[in-house]
Coordinates of C-alpha atoms in Angstrom, one line a residue:
Chain A
M1 CA -16.1 -13.0 18.0
N2 CA -13.7 -15.8 19.5
F3 CA -10.4 -17.3 18.0
D4 CA -11.4 -20.5 16.3
F5 CA -8.4 -22.7 16.4
A6 CA -10.2 -25.4 14.0
F7 CA -10.8 -22.8 11.8
A8 CA -7.2 -21.5 11.9
A9 CA -6.1 -25.1 11.6
S10 CA -8.0 -25.4 8.3
T11 CA -6.3 -22.6 6.8
V12 CA -3.1 -24.0 7.1
P13 CA -3.2 -26.2 3.9
T14 CA -4.1 -23.4 1.7
I15 CA -1.5 -21.0 3.2
L16 CA 1.3 -23.4 2.8
G17 CA 0.2 -24.3 -0.6
V18 CA 1.7 -20.9 -1.9
I19 CA 4.9 -21.0 0.0
G20 CA 6.7 -22.3 -3.3
T21 CA 5.5 -18.7 -4.7
T22 CA 7.0 -17.0 -1.9
I23 CA 10.2 -18.6 -1.7
G24 CA 10.5 -18.4 -5.4
V25 CA 9.8 -14.8 -5.8
A26 CA 12.5 -14.1 -2.8
V27 CA 15.1 -16.2 -4.8
L28 CA 14.2 -14.5 -8.0
S29 CA 14.6 -10.7 -6.5
C30 CA 17.5 -11.5 -4.8
A31 CA 19.2 -12.6 -7.9
G32 CA 17.6 -9.6 -9.6
A33 CA 18.7 -7.4 -6.9
S34 CA 22.2 -8.7 -6.7
I35 CA 22.8 -8.4 -10.7
L36 CA 21.3 -4.9 -10.4
G37 CA 23.3 -3.9 -7.4
F38 CA 26.2 -5.1 -8.8
S39 CA 25.8 -3.3 -12.0
F40 CA 25.1 0.0 -10.1
E41 CA 28.4 -0.4 -8.0
I42 CA 30.4 -1.0 -10.9
A43 CA 29.1 2.0 -12.7
R44 CA 29.1 4.0 -9.5
R45 CA 33.0 3.0 -9.1
A46 CA 33.5 4.2 -12.9
G47 CA 33.3 8.0 -11.5
S48 CA 32.9 11.0 -13.4
V49 CA 29.1 11.7 -14.7
P50 CA 28.1 7.9 -14.5
G51 CA 29.7 7.7 -11.4
Y52 CA 27.8 10.7 -9.8
L53 CA 24.3 9.7 -11.6
M54 CA 24.6 6.5 -10.1
R55 CA 25.5 7.5 -6.8
F56 CA 22.3 9.5 -6.9
A57 CA 20.2 7.0 -8.2
I58 CA 21.4 4.2 -5.3
D59 CA 20.4 7.2 -2.9
F60 CA 17.1 7.6 -4.4
I61 CA 16.3 3.9 -4.4
R62 CA 17.5 3.8 -0.6
S63 CA 15.2 6.9 0.3
T64 CA 11.9 5.4 -1.3
P65 CA 9.6 2.6 0.3
V66 CA 9.3 -0.6 -1.2
L67 CA 5.5 0.0 -1.4
A68 CA 5.8 3.3 -3.6
W69 CA 8.0 1.1 -5.9
L70 CA 5.2 -1.6 -6.4
Y71 CA 2.5 1.0 -6.9
F72 CA 4.8 2.7 -9.5
L73 CA 5.5 -0.3 -11.6
Y74 CA 2.1 -1.9 -11.2
F75 CA 0.3 1.4 -12.6
V76 CA 2.7 3.3 -14.5
L77 CA 4.2 0.1 -16.8
P78 CA 0.8 -0.6 -18.1
H79 CA 0.3 3.1 -19.1
W80 CA 3.6 3.1 -21.0
G81 CA 2.4 0.2 -22.9
V82 CA 4.3 -2.7 -21.0
T83 CA 1.6 -5.1 -19.7
L84 CA 3.6 -7.5 -17.4
P85 CA 1.8 -10.4 -15.1
A86 CA 1.4 -8.8 -11.2
L87 CA 4.2 -11.7 -10.3
V88 CA 6.8 -10.1 -12.5
V89 CA 6.0 -6.6 -11.6
G90 CA 6.6 -7.8 -7.9
I91 CA 10.0 -9.5 -8.5
L92 CA 11.0 -6.4 -10.3
G93 CA 10.0 -4.1 -7.7
L94 CA 11.8 -6.2 -5.1
S95 CA 14.8 -6.3 -7.3
I96 CA 14.9 -2.6 -7.7
Y97 CA 14.1 -2.0 -4.1
F98 CA 16.9 -4.0 -2.9
S99 CA 19.6 -3.2 -5.6
G100 CA 20.1 -0.1 -3.5
Y101 CA 21.1 -2.2 -0.5
L102 CA 23.1 -4.8 -2.6
A103 CA 25.0 -2.2 -4.2
E104 CA 26.3 -1.1 -0.8
V105 CA 27.1 -4.6 0.0
F106 CA 29.2 -5.3 -3.3
K107 CA 30.8 -1.9 -2.3
A108 CA 32.0 -3.2 1.1
G109 CA 32.8 -6.8 -0.5
I110 CA 35.2 -5.0 -3.1
D111 CA 36.5 -2.0 -0.5
A112 CA 37.7 -5.3 2.0
I113 CA 39.9 -7.0 -0.8
P114 CA 43.8 -5.7 0.2
K115 CA 44.8 -3.3 -2.6
G116 CA 48.0 -5.3 -2.8
Q117 CA 46.0 -8.2 -4.4
A118 CA 45.4 -6.2 -7.5
E119 CA 49.1 -5.0 -7.6
A120 CA 50.6 -8.0 -7.1
A121 CA 48.6 -9.7 -9.7
K122 CA 49.5 -7.0 -12.3
A123 CA 53.2 -7.4 -11.6
L124 CA 52.7 -10.9 -12.3
G125 CA 51.7 -10.0 -15.9
L126 CA 47.9 -10.6 -15.6
N127 CA 45.5 -8.4 -17.7
R128 CA 43.0 -6.4 -16.3
I129 CA 40.1 -8.9 -17.2
D130 CA 42.2 -11.8 -15.6
V131 CA 42.9 -9.8 -12.6
V132 CA 39.1 -9.1 -12.1
S133 CA 38.0 -12.4 -12.8
F134 CA 40.5 -14.7 -11.1
V135 CA 41.9 -12.4 -8.4
L136 CA 39.3 -9.7 -7.2
A137 CA 36.0 -11.7 -7.9
P138 CA 36.5 -14.9 -6.0
Q139 CA 37.6 -12.9 -2.9
M140 CA 34.6 -10.5 -3.3
L141 CA 32.2 -13.4 -3.7
R142 CA 33.2 -15.0 -0.1
N143 CA 33.1 -11.4 1.2
V144 CA 29.5 -10.9 0.4
A145 CA 28.0 -14.3 0.8
A146 CA 26.9 -13.8 4.2
P147 CA 25.6 -10.1 3.7
V148 CA 23.7 -11.2 0.7
G149 CA 22.3 -14.1 2.6
N150 CA 21.2 -11.7 5.2
H151 CA 19.2 -9.2 2.4
F152 CA 17.9 -12.4 1.1
V153 CA 15.9 -13.0 4.5
S154 CA 14.9 -9.1 4.3
I155 CA 13.9 -9.7 0.4
L156 CA 11.7 -13.0 1.9
K157 CA 10.2 -10.8 4.5
A158 CA 9.3 -8.0 2.2
T159 CA 7.5 -10.7 -0.3
P160 CA 4.2 -10.0 1.7
Y161 CA 4.1 -6.4 0.2
L162 CA 3.2 -8.4 -3.1
A163 CA -0.3 -8.9 -1.9
V164 CA -0.9 -5.2 -2.5
I165 CA -0.7 -5.7 -6.1
A166 CA -2.7 -9.0 -6.3
V167 CA 0.2 -11.6 -6.1
P168 CA -1.1 -15.0 -4.9
E169 CA 1.7 -15.6 -2.2
M170 CA 1.0 -16.3 1.5
L171 CA -0.4 -12.9 2.8
G172 CA -2.7 -12.6 -0.2
S173 CA -4.0 -16.3 0.2
A174 CA -4.5 -15.5 3.9
L175 CA -6.3 -12.0 3.0
D176 CA -8.4 -14.2 0.3
I177 CA -9.4 -16.5 3.0
A178 CA -10.4 -13.6 5.5
S179 CA -12.3 -11.7 2.8
N180 CA -14.3 -14.8 1.9
T181 CA -15.2 -16.0 5.3
Y182 CA -15.0 -12.6 7.2
R183 CA -12.8 -14.0 9.8
Y184 CA -9.5 -12.2 9.9
A185 CA -7.6 -13.0 13.0
E186 CA -7.1 -16.8 12.3
P187 CA -5.7 -16.9 8.7
L188 CA -3.6 -13.7 9.7
T189 CA -2.1 -15.5 12.8
V190 CA -1.4 -18.7 10.4
V191 CA 0.3 -16.7 8.0
G192 CA 2.4 -14.7 10.8
I193 CA 3.4 -17.8 12.5
V194 CA 4.7 -19.4 9.2
F195 CA 6.5 -16.6 8.2
L196 CA 8.1 -16.1 11.6
V197 CA 9.3 -19.8 11.3
L198 CA 10.7 -19.6 7.8
A199 CA 12.5 -16.5 8.5
L200 CA 14.2 -17.6 11.4
A201 CA 15.0 -21.0 9.8
I202 CA 16.7 -19.4 6.7
A203 CA 18.5 -16.7 9.1
Q204 CA 20.0 -19.7 11.1
G205 CA 21.2 -21.3 7.8
V206 CA 22.9 -17.8 6.9
N207 CA 24.5 -17.7 10.1
M208 CA 26.0 -21.2 9.6
L209 CA 27.0 -20.2 6.2
E210 CA 28.7 -17.1 7.6
R211 CA 30.5 -19.0 10.3
K212 CA 31.9 -21.4 7.6
L213 CA 33.0 -18.5 5.5
L214 CA 34.8 -16.5 8.4
G215 CA 36.0 -19.7 10.1
P216 CA 39.3 -20.0 12.2
T217 CA 41.5 -19.8 8.7
N218 CA 39.9 -16.6 7.3
R219 CA 40.6 -13.3 9.3
Chain B
M1 CA -4.1 18.7 -12.0
T2 CA -0.4 19.5 -12.7
T3 CA 2.2 17.4 -11.5
V4 CA 3.0 20.1 -8.7
E5 CA -0.5 20.1 -7.6
I6 CA -0.3 16.2 -7.3
F7 CA 2.8 16.7 -5.3
V8 CA 1.2 19.1 -2.9
G9 CA -1.7 16.7 -2.6
I10 CA 0.5 14.1 -1.7
F11 CA 2.6 16.0 0.8
D12 CA -0.8 16.7 2.8
G13 CA -0.3 13.2 4.1
F14 CA 3.1 14.2 5.8
R15 CA 1.2 15.0 8.8
I16 CA 0.4 11.4 9.3
T17 CA 3.5 10.2 8.1
A18 CA 5.3 12.4 10.6
T19 CA 3.2 11.4 13.5
V20 CA 3.4 7.8 12.9
T21 CA 7.4 8.1 12.5
A22 CA 7.4 10.1 15.9
L23 CA 5.0 7.6 17.6
G24 CA 6.9 4.9 16.4
L25 CA 10.0 6.1 18.0
L26 CA 8.6 6.2 21.1
F27 CA 8.2 2.6 21.3
A28 CA 11.5 1.7 19.2
V29 CA 14.1 3.6 21.0
P30 CA 13.0 2.4 24.9
F31 CA 12.6 -1.2 23.0
A32 CA 16.1 -1.0 21.7
L33 CA 17.9 0.4 24.7
I34 CA 16.2 -1.8 27.2
F35 CA 16.1 -4.9 25.2
G36 CA 19.8 -4.5 23.6
V37 CA 21.0 -3.8 27.4
A38 CA 19.2 -6.9 28.9
Q39 CA 20.4 -9.0 26.0
Y40 CA 23.9 -7.9 26.8
L41 CA 23.7 -8.5 30.7
T42 CA 21.7 -11.4 31.0
K43 CA 22.6 -14.9 30.9
G44 CA 20.8 -18.6 30.8
A45 CA 17.0 -18.6 30.6
A46 CA 16.5 -14.7 31.0
H47 CA 19.0 -14.4 28.2
L48 CA 16.7 -16.8 26.2
A49 CA 13.6 -15.0 27.3
V50 CA 15.0 -11.7 26.0
T51 CA 16.3 -13.0 22.7
A52 CA 12.7 -14.7 21.8
V53 CA 10.9 -11.2 22.3
I54 CA 13.4 -9.3 20.3
E55 CA 13.3 -12.3 17.7
F56 CA 9.6 -12.0 17.6
W57 CA 9.5 -8.2 16.6
R58 CA 12.6 -8.4 14.4
S59 CA 12.2 -11.6 12.2
S60 CA 8.6 -11.0 11.4
A61 CA 7.5 -9.5 8.6
V62 CA 6.3 -6.1 9.5
I63 CA 3.7 -6.0 7.0
I64 CA 2.3 -9.2 8.6
L65 CA 2.5 -8.0 12.1
L66 CA 0.7 -5.0 10.9
F67 CA -2.5 -6.8 9.6
V68 CA -2.3 -9.6 12.6
F69 CA -2.5 -6.8 15.3
Y70 CA -4.9 -4.8 13.3
Y71 CA -7.2 -7.3 13.1
V72 CA -6.2 -10.0 16.0
L73 CA -6.5 -7.6 18.8
P74 CA -10.0 -6.6 18.6
V75 CA -10.8 -10.2 18.9
I76 CA -9.0 -10.8 21.9
G77 CA -11.1 -7.6 23.2
I78 CA -8.4 -4.9 23.0
Q79 CA -9.7 -1.8 20.8
L80 CA -7.0 0.7 19.7
P81 CA -7.0 3.4 17.3
A82 CA -5.3 2.2 13.8
I83 CA -2.7 4.8 14.5
T84 CA -1.7 3.3 17.9
V85 CA -1.3 -0.2 16.6
A86 CA 0.5 1.0 13.7
A87 CA 3.0 2.9 15.5
M88 CA 3.3 0.2 17.9
V89 CA 4.2 -2.5 15.1
L90 CA 6.5 -0.2 13.1
G91 CA 8.2 1.0 16.2
L92 CA 8.8 -2.2 17.8
N93 CA 10.1 -3.9 14.5
A94 CA 12.3 -1.2 14.3
G95 CA 13.3 -1.2 17.9
G96 CA 14.0 -5.1 17.3
Y97 CA 16.6 -4.1 15.0
G98 CA 17.9 -1.4 16.9
S99 CA 18.5 -3.7 20.0
Q100 CA 20.7 -5.5 18.0
A101 CA 22.9 -2.5 17.3
V102 CA 23.0 -1.5 20.8
R103 CA 23.8 -5.1 22.0
A104 CA 26.6 -5.2 19.1
G105 CA 28.0 -1.8 20.3
L106 CA 28.2 -2.7 23.7
Q107 CA 30.0 -6.2 22.7
S108 CA 32.5 -4.1 20.5
L109 CA 33.7 -2.0 23.4
D110 CA 37.3 -3.1 24.6
R111 CA 36.6 -5.4 27.7
G112 CA 39.2 -2.9 29.3
Q113 CA 36.8 -0.1 29.6
F114 CA 34.8 -2.3 32.0
E115 CA 37.7 -3.4 34.1
A116 CA 38.9 -0.3 34.8
A117 CA 35.6 1.2 35.8
A118 CA 35.2 -1.7 38.1
A119 CA 38.7 -1.6 39.3
L120 CA 37.8 2.1 40.5
G121 CA 35.0 0.8 42.4
L122 CA 32.0 2.2 40.2
P123 CA 28.6 -0.1 40.5
R124 CA 27.4 -2.0 37.6
G125 CA 24.8 0.6 36.9
H126 CA 27.1 3.4 36.6
I127 CA 29.5 1.9 34.5
L128 CA 26.8 0.9 32.0
A129 CA 25.4 4.4 32.0
L130 CA 28.3 6.4 32.0
I131 CA 31.4 4.2 30.4
E132 CA 29.7 1.6 28.1
L133 CA 26.4 3.4 26.6
P134 CA 27.6 6.6 25.5
Q135 CA 31.0 4.8 23.7
A136 CA 28.4 1.9 22.2
L137 CA 25.5 4.5 20.9
T138 CA 28.1 7.1 19.5
R139 CA 30.2 4.1 17.7
M140 CA 26.7 2.8 16.2
A141 CA 24.9 6.0 15.4
P142 CA 25.1 5.5 11.6
T143 CA 23.4 2.4 11.8
F144 CA 20.6 4.1 14.1
I145 CA 20.2 6.8 11.3
N146 CA 19.9 4.1 8.8
Q147 CA 17.2 2.4 11.0
F148 CA 15.2 5.7 11.4
I149 CA 15.1 6.0 7.7
Q150 CA 13.7 2.4 7.5
L151 CA 11.2 3.4 9.8
I152 CA 9.9 6.5 7.9
K153 CA 9.8 4.4 4.9
G154 CA 7.8 1.7 6.8
T155 CA 5.4 4.1 7.8
A156 CA 4.0 3.8 3.9
L157 CA 2.1 0.6 5.2
V158 CA -0.1 2.5 7.3
S159 CA -1.9 3.5 4.1
L160 CA -3.0 -0.2 4.4
V161 CA -5.0 0.2 7.3
T162 CA -6.8 3.4 6.4
L163 CA -4.6 6.2 7.7
T164 CA -4.2 9.0 5.2
D165 CA -0.5 9.1 5.2
M166 CA 1.5 10.1 1.8
T167 CA 1.3 6.8 0.1
F168 CA -2.8 7.1 0.9
R169 CA -3.0 10.0 -0.4
A170 CA -1.5 9.1 -3.6
K171 CA -4.0 6.3 -3.9
E172 CA -6.9 8.9 -3.3
I173 CA -5.7 11.1 -6.0
A174 CA -5.0 8.3 -8.3
E175 CA -8.7 7.7 -8.2
L176 CA -9.8 11.1 -8.7
E177 CA -7.8 11.5 -11.9
Y178 CA -5.8 9.1 -14.5
N179 CA -2.3 10.1 -14.3
P180 CA -0.3 7.3 -12.8
V181 CA 3.2 8.7 -13.9
G182 CA 2.2 11.9 -12.2
V183 CA 0.9 10.5 -9.3
Y184 CA 3.6 7.8 -8.6
T185 CA 6.5 9.7 -9.7
S186 CA 5.3 12.3 -7.2
L187 CA 5.0 9.7 -4.6
L188 CA 8.6 8.7 -4.7
L189 CA 9.9 12.1 -5.0
A190 CA 7.7 12.8 -1.8
Y191 CA 9.6 10.1 0.5
F192 CA 12.8 11.0 -1.4
V193 CA 12.6 14.6 0.1
V194 CA 11.7 13.4 3.4
C195 CA 14.4 10.8 3.7
Y196 CA 17.3 12.1 1.6
P197 CA 18.3 14.9 4.1
V198 CA 18.4 12.2 6.7
T199 CA 20.4 10.2 4.5
V200 CA 23.0 13.0 3.8
F201 CA 23.1 13.6 7.8
G202 CA 23.9 9.8 8.4
R203 CA 26.7 10.0 5.9
W204 CA 28.0 13.1 7.9
V205 CA 27.9 11.4 11.0
E206 CA 29.6 8.3 9.5
Q207 CA 32.3 10.4 8.1
R208 CA 33.1 12.2 11.3
S209 CA 33.4 8.8 13.2
G210 CA 35.7 7.8 10.4
G211 CA 33.9 4.8 9.2
R212 CA 34.1 5.4 5.5
K213 CA 36.9 4.7 3.3
G214 CA 37.3 5.8 -0.2
L215 CA 36.8 3.7 -3.3
T216 CA 40.0 1.6 -3.9
N217 CA 40.2 -1.6 -5.8
E218 CA 39.6 -1.0 -9.8
F219 CA 36.4 -3.2 -10.5

């Protein structure tokens, strides 16, 4: 069996046809992971019992593979009577898996703000909510933008895991072509190249963002 | 089956999980060291070539790389056992990440270290091996431990190419009897039991190197 370039080329439109699903899943999962990760970090900072529980939960999430989370949600949720489309289960799985990492990003982003910022704001008479929303949050957002971007690339590279729970993203459609035609090498090579180009392009974008944010004036 | 029996059944697969991890390290460690140092030392065309190899392994989605190599190598006449292909792909992917830690570690050293060693007449190779690398690798130790955890978790993928690791065992047990909660909770726990001690060790290493600060800002 030889590598058939004409056949490989014929799979490109089908695979590129679902690139929107891949990017959409990555964007929604990144948003979900950021919201979860930020909430986890706030809970962890609360200290005492919720703080310790959250610390353990974050460690647990970080110690378990994304594949195990996807299987868990895909098979356990219906058992509990929650039937969701595979796409939603996939986004949920990626959000949970990456929330553990995003929590660390937010932790670092908050810790990097000099302590004097909050003290000075309080001394000026701002209340707690104003201190958080007008002094700490904007600085934190600038600190976390680049690392969140890097995790977005990681999430993008994890979207093909969703093929195992039958979400029709790019790897899934390549495997569909493969099982219909009994030719695996060509569609998989195509999806491999598409993913590499996509990941490199987005990583480049994140690098530019990072340089802009940490430009000569900051730090 | 009780939950304990299910857990023990899943842990049957630990042998394969551990074997793939160990074989993966055989690829990851040399790759990270050689390519990390090469990227640090080379310039011009050689630098671009080294970077291209690193980016291929680092920027591709590991699940796609695994499928590509599993199905494409036989087509071009290379027959390898599934476990070798899996260890190579997972190992070189981890090695790609590791190489960036090696390079970053080397670049973070004070230039004076190199200059002082050169002034004392040490050859370039000795400066690298005796002065630069020991400091760079110690500095990056927490990163390497995190990447080791990623490698362990990544081995869950080998269940997709018919190796009977912990994830594969869980799927086998799930086919024998309907108990998704028991099976997939045990699967998450099994990885937690394997990875958490490494996480704790990593934290200890990080604390020893003084990289971790307490929680400061009130959020």
